[in-house]
Amino acid sequence: MKATMERFDAIVLGAGAAGLMCAMTAAQRGRRVLLLERANQVGKKILISGGGRCNFTNLDVRPERFLSGNPHFCKSALSRYRQQDFIALVEQHGIAYHEKTLGQLFCDGSARQIVDLLLTGCAKGGVTLRLNQDVQEISKPDDFHVVANGSLAAAPALVVATGGPSIPKMGATGFAYRLAEQFGVSLVPPRPALVPLTVESAGIGLEDPGSLAGLSLDCVARFGKAKFREAMLFTHRGLSGPAILQISSYWQPGNEIHLDLLPDIDAAAYLKARKQERPKSEARSVLSEIFPNRLAQTIALRHLPEGSLANLPDRSLESLGARLKNWPVQPTGSEGYAKAEVTAGGIDCRELSSKTFETRKVPGLYFIGEALDVTGWLGGYNFQWAWSSAWCCGQALTTHEG
């Protein structure tokens, strides 16, 4: 017996931030939308983001805070659907929010409020939402034919909003990449981004970083022209914290990153001044004034001779001061997709229209959100990319004729 074919104007794969936003936008424009989700609930990444409060956008979104092999690609979408537009939607739904730091906006309550906002919008537009959907086959004899859980649906438009492989425990996969390959759409090699870095003792120049696990300090992390001033955290396997997550998106394997461990202090001048003021003090005591005690002791032990400051030559203090301001670290790798907040690389943006997100090679095939080679900074930028790309795509979807 042949399966009955259901017809829609658009089929959206993936009910995360981008998929929900796109389905809602298109449906409220009168489009008949089928939204298919592999998991047993929608918006799983939204729900865990921001410690459960969802860092849903940033007040200072701008194109240069996104990485892509095609750096101009994101400009159109970000200008057409801005952070202020999503903030207005949040306010319209009565969701209280606050700025935490560096322009990052969080719900006062729960991330569930953002998911409910999107679900309400989808329901208002009449979106057909189906969970626990295993997509078995996608073909394009004329329209797109999608077989999921044995049921067949067809539409002239197929929107892929299934994200990248980061956080696989949430059900993330490389499905979008496999589909792109099926239809001959090129990829930029994907890699983990906004991810902790692994470091061996020889790389960090301290004893085993695991001995410092749990310590946090303000720093400036730098790679090439990119630099970020935020907190850094020592872990059992290396380094994490916002500054490290940010720089990880820029870091290239085999290269060093550099850390300024005392952003507001002229370290050499500070050490020499302490030598003049307190010559009998030991170096670790002076370093403990500006670093956590465990770190101060480790630095003193590894990089200064024993004894009082009075017995240390200025050149030793100057050398250490210079190192504290520009500490080279050779990461051995990253914690991988399991700990990556997002995926860098993905669908090559040169294959898509920056206005509609339709592929140039396959009419009616769209990719949006994290699946694309567009990666934002930490702090709400990637959610804004999801909203912006999804809204633009949703505006472009047309009504099925026939």
Tab-separated table of C-alpha atoms in Angstrom:
chain	number	residue	atom	x	y	z
A	1	MET	CA	0.000	0.000	0.000
A	2	LYS	CA	1.433	3.346	-1.043
A	3	ALA	CA	1.854	5.971	1.674
A	4	THR	CA	-0.445	8.968	1.456
A	5	MET	CA	1.445	12.112	0.497
A	6	GLU	CA	0.827	15.249	2.558
A	7	ARG	CA	1.543	18.540	0.826
A	8	PHE	CA	2.950	21.685	2.425
A	9	ASP	CA	4.464	24.964	1.272
A	10	ALA	CA	7.626	24.245	3.244
A	11	ILE	CA	9.153	21.476	5.312
A	12	VAL	CA	11.536	22.610	8.058
A	13	LEU	CA	13.935	20.066	9.540
A	14	GLY	CA	15.002	20.772	13.120
A	15	ALA	CA	12.986	22.488	15.845
A	16	GLY	CA	15.809	24.361	17.520
A	17	ALA	CA	16.177	28.132	17.628
A	18	ALA	CA	16.485	28.611	13.856
A	19	GLY	CA	13.895	26.011	12.865
A	20	LEU	CA	11.233	27.297	15.257
A	21	MET	CA	11.862	30.894	14.219
A	22	CYS	CA	11.688	30.088	10.512
A	23	ALA	CA	8.521	27.965	10.832
A	24	MET	CA	6.839	30.670	12.916
A	25	THR	CA	7.809	33.442	10.494
A	26	ALA	CA	6.660	31.573	7.388
A	27	ALA	CA	3.445	30.283	8.944
A	28	GLN	CA	2.410	33.728	10.144
A	29	ARG	CA	2.761	34.824	6.501
A	30	GLY	CA	0.159	32.251	5.525
A	31	ARG	CA	2.501	29.427	4.529
A	32	ARG	CA	1.613	25.822	5.306
A	33	VAL	CA	4.616	24.563	7.261
A	34	LEU	CA	5.603	21.111	8.487
A	35	LEU	CA	8.244	21.197	11.246
A	36	LEU	CA	10.003	17.910	11.964
A	37	GLU	CA	12.168	17.332	15.057
A	38	ARG	CA	14.264	14.226	15.721
A	39	ALA	CA	14.239	14.654	19.523
A	40	ASN	CA	11.337	14.232	21.921
A	41	GLN	CA	11.126	17.976	22.637
A	42	VAL	CA	11.856	21.229	20.860
A	43	GLY	CA	14.568	23.783	21.641
A	44	LYS	CA	16.845	21.571	23.733
A	45	LYS	CA	19.870	23.851	23.292
A	46	ILE	CA	17.746	26.893	24.143
A	47	LEU	CA	16.683	25.260	27.394
A	48	ILE	CA	20.239	24.563	28.621
A	49	SER	CA	21.777	27.832	27.406
A	50	GLY	CA	22.852	30.543	29.806
A	51	GLY	CA	22.561	28.260	32.808
A	52	GLY	CA	18.893	27.707	31.984
A	53	ARG	CA	18.128	31.406	31.457
A	54	CYS	CA	19.007	31.647	27.756
A	55	ASN	CA	21.422	34.356	26.621
A	56	PHE	CA	19.047	35.104	23.737
A	57	THR	CA	20.925	37.983	22.077
A	58	ASN	CA	23.506	40.705	22.603
A	59	LEU	CA	23.039	44.481	22.576
A	60	ASP	CA	26.215	44.908	20.537
A	61	VAL	CA	25.691	42.502	17.636
A	62	ARG	CA	27.735	43.499	14.591
A	63	PRO	CA	29.027	41.549	11.581
A	64	GLU	CA	32.699	41.661	12.580
A	65	ARG	CA	31.866	39.562	15.644
A	66	PHE	CA	31.102	36.578	13.434
A	67	LEU	CA	33.648	34.232	11.830
A	68	SER	CA	33.121	32.918	8.320
A	69	GLY	CA	35.083	32.059	5.217
A	70	ASN	CA	32.788	34.636	3.592
A	71	PRO	CA	32.894	37.454	6.173
A	72	HIS	CA	30.390	39.678	4.339
A	73	PHE	CA	27.691	36.992	4.132
A	74	CYS	CA	26.109	37.677	7.533
A	75	LYS	CA	25.683	41.424	6.979
A	76	SER	CA	22.386	41.285	5.108
A	77	ALA	CA	20.516	39.087	7.589
A	78	LEU	CA	21.864	40.883	10.665
A	79	SER	CA	20.774	44.240	9.243
A	80	ARG	CA	17.320	43.032	8.182
A	81	TYR	CA	16.449	41.317	11.466
A	82	ARG	CA	18.359	43.005	14.255
A	83	GLN	CA	18.790	42.258	17.928
A	84	GLN	CA	16.304	45.057	18.632
A	85	ASP	CA	13.690	43.153	16.637
A	86	PHE	CA	14.031	40.031	18.752
A	87	ILE	CA	14.139	42.102	21.949
A	88	ALA	CA	10.836	43.700	20.861
A	89	LEU	CA	9.362	40.210	20.411
A	90	VAL	CA	10.552	39.213	23.897
A	91	GLU	CA	8.979	42.352	25.360
A	92	GLN	CA	5.765	41.783	23.422
A	93	HIS	CA	5.453	38.416	25.167
A	94	GLY	CA	6.026	40.002	28.571
A	95	ILE	CA	9.319	38.214	29.214
A	96	ALA	CA	11.466	40.043	31.768
A	97	TYR	CA	15.180	40.128	30.974
A	98	HIS	CA	18.428	41.734	32.104
A	99	GLU	CA	21.882	42.569	30.806
A	100	LYS	CA	24.441	40.435	32.589
A	101	THR	CA	27.748	41.672	31.163
A	102	LEU	CA	29.200	42.821	27.843
A	103	GLY	CA	25.753	43.374	26.329
A	104	GLN	CA	24.556	39.817	27.030
A	105	LEU	CA	20.785	39.602	27.569
A	106	PHE	CA	19.273	36.821	29.702
A	107	CYS	CA	15.747	35.959	30.793
A	108	ASP	CA	15.056	36.898	34.409
A	109	GLY	CA	13.140	33.648	34.682
A	110	SER	CA	13.641	30.561	32.563
A	111	ALA	CA	14.848	29.744	29.055
A	112	ARG	CA	11.522	27.914	28.759
A	113	GLN	CA	9.965	31.352	28.177
A	114	ILE	CA	11.866	31.711	24.886
A	115	VAL	CA	10.801	28.235	23.762
A	116	ASP	CA	7.178	29.025	24.705
A	117	LEU	CA	7.365	32.296	22.748
A	118	LEU	CA	8.404	30.383	19.634
A	119	LEU	CA	5.877	27.588	20.138
A	120	THR	CA	3.104	30.132	20.630
A	121	GLY	CA	4.108	31.822	17.385
A	122	CYS	CA	4.144	28.498	15.548
A	123	ALA	CA	0.723	27.560	16.903
A	124	LYS	CA	-0.665	30.967	15.907
A	125	GLY	CA	0.492	30.356	12.342
A	126	GLY	CA	-0.829	26.808	12.254
A	127	VAL	CA	2.536	25.025	11.986
A	128	THR	CA	2.272	21.226	11.927
A	129	LEU	CA	4.879	20.143	14.497
A	130	ARG	CA	5.971	16.520	14.832
A	131	LEU	CA	8.492	15.200	17.376
A	132	ASN	CA	10.495	11.952	17.495
A	133	GLN	CA	10.825	12.019	13.724
A	134	ASP	CA	13.394	9.774	12.072
A	135	VAL	CA	13.992	11.106	8.565
A	136	GLN	CA	14.640	8.037	6.426
A	137	GLU	CA	14.795	9.527	2.956
A	138	ILE	CA	14.852	12.866	1.162
A	139	SER	CA	14.528	13.126	-2.594
A	140	LYS	CA	13.582	15.729	-5.180
A	141	PRO	CA	11.713	14.222	-8.116
A	142	ASP	CA	9.944	17.588	-8.544
A	143	ASP	CA	9.132	18.975	-5.131
A	144	PHE	CA	11.093	17.752	-2.103
A	145	HIS	CA	9.822	14.410	-0.793
A	146	VAL	CA	10.608	13.654	2.856
A	147	VAL	CA	9.948	10.253	4.377
A	148	ALA	CA	9.907	10.358	8.190
A	149	ASN	CA	8.619	7.562	10.431
A	150	GLY	CA	7.159	5.966	7.309
A	151	SER	CA	5.046	8.996	6.391
A	152	LEU	CA	5.589	10.937	3.174
A	153	ALA	CA	5.410	14.725	2.930
A	154	ALA	CA	6.148	16.958	-0.052
A	155	ALA	CA	6.871	20.657	-0.454
A	156	PRO	CA	8.600	22.935	-2.961
A	157	ALA	CA	10.806	24.261	-0.152
A	158	LEU	CA	13.011	22.326	2.265
A	159	VAL	CA	14.661	24.268	5.096
A	160	VAL	CA	17.525	22.565	6.930
A	161	ALA	CA	17.893	23.902	10.472
A	162	THR	CA	19.471	20.881	12.138
A	163	GLY	CA	22.577	22.708	13.425
A	164	GLY	CA	26.051	21.234	13.724
A	165	PRO	CA	27.499	18.326	15.708
A	166	SER	CA	28.356	20.312	18.866
A	167	ILE	CA	26.909	18.929	22.124
A	168	PRO	CA	26.023	15.446	20.790
A	169	LYS	CA	24.424	14.501	24.123
A	170	MET	CA	21.625	16.906	23.125
A	171	GLY	CA	21.092	14.900	19.949
A	172	ALA	CA	23.271	17.052	17.676
A	173	THR	CA	24.544	15.357	14.512
A	174	GLY	CA	26.129	16.173	11.171
A	175	PHE	CA	22.828	15.562	9.350
A	176	ALA	CA	22.920	18.940	7.576
A	177	TYR	CA	26.351	18.154	6.137
A	178	ARG	CA	25.243	14.766	4.807
A	179	LEU	CA	22.222	16.363	3.167
A	180	ALA	CA	24.404	19.074	1.645
A	181	GLU	CA	26.664	16.415	0.161
A	182	GLN	CA	23.648	14.548	-1.213
A	183	PHE	CA	22.627	17.649	-3.166
A	184	GLY	CA	26.149	18.695	-4.168
A	185	VAL	CA	26.419	21.680	-1.814
A	186	SER	CA	29.986	22.406	-0.649
A	187	LEU	CA	31.209	22.398	2.943
A	188	VAL	CA	33.861	24.316	4.835
A	189	PRO	CA	35.467	21.648	7.089
A	190	PRO	CA	33.598	21.810	10.421
A	191	ARG	CA	35.385	22.014	13.765
A	192	PRO	CA	34.490	22.604	17.419
A	193	ALA	CA	34.261	26.285	18.448
A	194	LEU	CA	33.722	28.126	21.744
A	195	VAL	CA	35.415	25.114	23.308
A	196	PRO	CA	37.886	24.511	26.187
A	197	LEU	CA	41.487	23.912	25.100
A	198	THR	CA	43.668	21.032	26.255
A	199	VAL	CA	47.183	21.876	27.424
A	200	GLU	CA	50.099	19.758	28.599
A	201	SER	CA	52.457	21.048	31.294
A	202	ALA	CA	55.222	21.770	28.798
A	203	GLY	CA	52.842	23.943	26.825
A	204	ILE	CA	51.676	26.180	29.620
A	205	GLY	CA	55.058	26.530	31.286
A	206	LEU	CA	53.562	25.714	34.675
A	207	GLU	CA	53.371	22.380	36.417
A	208	ASP	CA	50.497	20.115	35.466
A	209	PRO	CA	47.522	22.473	34.881
A	210	GLY	CA	45.377	19.938	36.718
A	211	SER	CA	47.098	21.015	39.931
A	212	LEU	CA	45.586	24.462	39.371
A	213	ALA	CA	42.128	23.129	38.407
A	214	GLY	CA	39.318	25.368	39.585
A	215	LEU	CA	41.393	28.565	39.724
A	216	SER	CA	40.025	31.500	37.750
A	217	LEU	CA	41.552	34.856	36.889
A	218	ASP	CA	40.994	37.841	34.628
A	219	CYS	CA	43.165	37.779	31.530
A	220	VAL	CA	43.501	38.842	27.909
A	221	ALA	CA	43.703	35.888	25.528
A	222	ARG	CA	45.174	36.597	22.096
A	223	PHE	CA	45.628	34.759	18.818
A	224	GLY	CA	46.747	36.788	15.830
A	225	LYS	CA	44.683	39.975	15.743
A	226	ALA	CA	41.886	38.499	17.866
A	227	LYS	CA	41.946	39.223	21.591
A	228	PHE	CA	39.434	38.895	24.403
A	229	ARG	CA	39.505	40.139	27.976
A	230	GLU	CA	37.431	37.925	30.211
A	231	ALA	CA	37.875	35.230	32.847
A	232	MET	CA	40.117	32.215	32.302
A	233	LEU	CA	39.657	28.948	34.193
A	234	PHE	CA	42.217	26.218	34.824
A	235	THR	CA	40.765	22.728	34.314
A	236	HIS	CA	42.100	19.216	34.853
A	237	ARG	CA	42.880	18.988	31.141
A	238	GLY	CA	43.858	22.550	30.294
A	239	LEU	CA	42.128	25.923	30.072
A	240	SER	CA	38.536	27.122	29.820
A	241	GLY	CA	36.464	30.139	30.830
A	242	PRO	CA	35.019	32.843	28.538
A	243	ALA	CA	38.390	34.236	27.372
A	244	ILE	CA	39.583	30.789	26.276
A	245	LEU	CA	36.257	29.805	24.685
A	246	GLN	CA	36.333	33.008	22.652
A	247	ILE	CA	39.897	32.616	21.435
A	248	SER	CA	39.334	28.919	20.649
A	249	SER	CA	37.184	29.891	17.664
A	250	TYR	CA	40.192	31.699	16.158
A	251	TRP	CA	42.966	29.334	17.267
A	252	GLN	CA	44.556	27.119	14.629
A	253	PRO	CA	46.050	23.773	15.752
A	254	GLY	CA	49.836	23.739	15.991
A	255	ASN	CA	50.001	27.408	17.007
A	256	GLU	CA	50.384	29.192	20.339
A	257	ILE	CA	47.925	31.486	22.024
A	258	HIS	CA	49.212	34.267	24.278
A	259	LEU	CA	47.850	35.341	27.648
A	260	ASP	CA	48.194	38.624	29.496
A	261	LEU	CA	47.695	37.438	33.068
A	262	LEU	CA	47.755	40.981	34.515
A	263	PRO	CA	45.726	43.176	32.119
A	264	ASP	CA	45.743	46.304	34.315
A	265	ILE	CA	49.238	46.031	35.756
A	266	ASP	CA	52.738	46.760	34.434
A	267	ALA	CA	54.053	43.506	35.861
A	268	ALA	CA	57.774	44.297	35.699
A	269	ALA	CA	57.314	47.736	37.295
A	270	TYR	CA	55.096	46.189	39.980
A	271	LEU	CA	57.675	43.534	40.923
A	272	LYS	CA	60.555	46.011	41.014
A	273	ALA	CA	58.509	48.446	43.120
A	274	ARG	CA	57.756	45.657	45.614
A	275	LYS	CA	61.484	44.850	45.728
A	276	GLN	CA	62.164	48.451	46.763
A	277	GLU	CA	59.294	48.610	49.286
A	278	ARG	CA	59.600	45.122	50.800
A	279	PRO	CA	63.056	43.726	50.018
A	280	LYS	CA	62.800	40.937	52.622
A	281	SER	CA	59.588	39.512	51.168
A	282	GLU	CA	59.673	36.321	49.130
A	283	ALA	CA	58.495	36.433	45.534
A	284	ARG	CA	55.591	34.059	46.128
A	285	SER	CA	54.251	36.351	48.864
A	286	VAL	CA	54.288	39.334	46.514
A	287	LEU	CA	52.754	37.317	43.687
A	288	SER	CA	50.012	36.152	46.061
A	289	GLU	CA	48.831	39.771	46.232
A	290	ILE	CA	47.886	39.666	42.552
A	291	PHE	CA	47.249	35.947	41.869
A	292	PRO	CA	45.448	33.099	43.629
A	293	ASN	CA	47.876	31.569	46.117
A	294	ARG	CA	48.328	28.232	44.299
A	295	LEU	CA	49.153	29.997	41.052
A	296	ALA	CA	51.475	32.489	42.781
A	297	GLN	CA	53.458	29.665	44.367
A	298	THR	CA	53.684	27.745	41.088
A	299	ILE	CA	54.936	30.779	39.159
A	300	ALA	CA	57.508	31.664	41.815
A	301	LEU	CA	58.725	28.077	42.046
A	302	ARG	CA	59.133	27.637	38.295
A	303	HIS	CA	60.310	31.074	37.196
A	304	LEU	CA	62.246	32.783	39.994
A	305	PRO	CA	65.238	31.749	42.130
A	306	GLU	CA	64.525	31.099	45.800
A	307	GLY	CA	65.127	33.808	48.355
A	308	SER	CA	63.989	37.315	49.169
A	309	LEU	CA	63.246	39.939	46.546
A	310	ALA	CA	66.365	41.829	47.587
A	311	ASN	CA	68.514	38.969	46.279
A	312	LEU	CA	66.763	38.808	42.893
A	313	PRO	CA	68.331	40.825	40.066
A	314	ASP	CA	66.062	43.294	38.292
A	315	ARG	CA	66.558	41.405	35.027
A	316	SER	CA	64.881	38.322	36.571
A	317	LEU	CA	61.906	40.418	37.651
A	318	GLU	CA	61.742	42.107	34.245
A	319	SER	CA	61.871	38.749	32.490
A	320	LEU	CA	59.044	37.358	34.611
A	321	GLY	CA	57.073	40.582	34.213
A	322	ALA	CA	57.320	40.337	30.435
A	323	ARG	CA	56.214	36.705	30.554
A	324	LEU	CA	53.204	37.470	32.748
A	325	LYS	CA	52.090	40.033	30.164
A	326	ASN	CA	52.613	37.716	27.202
A	327	TRP	CA	52.493	34.117	28.380
A	328	PRO	CA	52.793	31.654	25.464
A	329	VAL	CA	50.564	28.595	25.625
A	330	GLN	CA	50.714	25.728	23.141
A	331	PRO	CA	47.345	23.922	23.199
A	332	THR	CA	47.488	20.266	22.252
A	333	GLY	CA	43.893	20.345	21.038
A	334	SER	CA	40.394	21.050	22.276
A	335	GLU	CA	37.770	19.204	24.303
A	336	GLY	CA	35.958	18.508	21.015
A	337	TYR	CA	32.311	18.605	20.041
A	338	ALA	CA	31.234	17.153	23.390
A	339	LYS	CA	32.184	20.428	25.131
A	340	ALA	CA	31.900	22.855	22.192
A	341	GLU	CA	29.081	25.365	22.447
A	342	VAL	CA	28.896	25.727	18.657
A	343	THR	CA	30.413	24.404	15.442
A	344	ALA	CA	32.625	26.505	13.184
A	345	GLY	CA	32.677	25.743	9.467
A	346	GLY	CA	29.754	24.006	7.807
A	347	ILE	CA	27.741	24.815	4.703
A	348	ASP	CA	29.835	27.095	2.468
A	349	CYS	CA	28.088	30.472	2.428
A	350	ARG	CA	29.206	31.075	-1.157
A	351	GLU	CA	26.658	28.418	-2.101
A	352	LEU	CA	23.728	30.448	-0.705
A	353	SER	CA	21.847	33.682	-1.235
A	354	SER	CA	22.660	35.988	1.703
A	355	LYS	CA	19.124	37.412	1.442
A	356	THR	CA	17.005	34.236	1.303
A	357	PHE	CA	19.432	31.429	2.324
A	358	GLU	CA	18.386	29.404	-0.709
A	359	THR	CA	21.124	27.310	-2.318
A	360	ARG	CA	22.183	28.430	-5.777
A	361	LYS	CA	22.521	24.878	-7.104
A	362	VAL	CA	19.224	23.453	-5.830
A	363	PRO	CA	16.174	25.745	-6.037
A	364	GLY	CA	13.967	25.427	-2.970
A	365	LEU	CA	16.716	24.071	-0.678
A	366	TYR	CA	17.612	26.365	2.228
A	367	PHE	CA	20.141	26.123	5.072
A	368	ILE	CA	19.960	28.371	8.164
A	369	GLY	CA	21.457	28.793	11.633
A	370	GLU	CA	24.456	26.907	12.994
A	371	ALA	CA	24.625	24.553	9.987
A	372	LEU	CA	26.233	27.404	8.027
A	373	ASP	CA	29.845	28.557	8.086
A	374	VAL	CA	28.947	31.484	10.362
A	375	THR	CA	30.074	31.408	13.998
A	376	GLY	CA	29.400	34.184	16.485
A	377	TRP	CA	31.236	35.230	19.603
A	378	LEU	CA	30.201	33.919	22.989
A	379	GLY	CA	27.397	35.935	24.548
A	380	GLY	CA	24.163	35.654	22.558
A	381	TYR	CA	25.620	36.186	19.092
A	382	ASN	CA	24.857	32.678	17.833
A	383	PHE	CA	21.243	32.890	18.941
A	384	GLN	CA	20.933	36.182	17.103
A	385	TRP	CA	22.332	34.521	13.984
A	386	ALA	CA	19.668	31.823	14.359
A	387	TRP	CA	16.886	34.437	14.661
A	388	SER	CA	18.188	36.594	11.805
A	389	SER	CA	18.904	33.829	9.289
A	390	ALA	CA	15.615	32.078	10.111
A	391	TRP	CA	13.528	35.238	9.801
A	392	CYS	CA	15.037	36.097	6.420
A	393	CYS	CA	14.437	32.575	5.174
A	394	GLY	CA	10.874	32.578	6.523
A	395	GLN	CA	10.208	35.815	4.651
A	396	ALA	CA	11.372	34.234	1.391
A	397	LEU	CA	9.250	31.070	1.428
A	398	THR	CA	6.417	31.179	-1.076
A	399	THR	CA	3.006	29.524	-1.247
A	400	HIS	CA	2.813	26.191	-3.038
A	401	GLU	CA	0.948	26.491	-6.308
A	402	GLY	CA	-0.972	23.467	-7.454
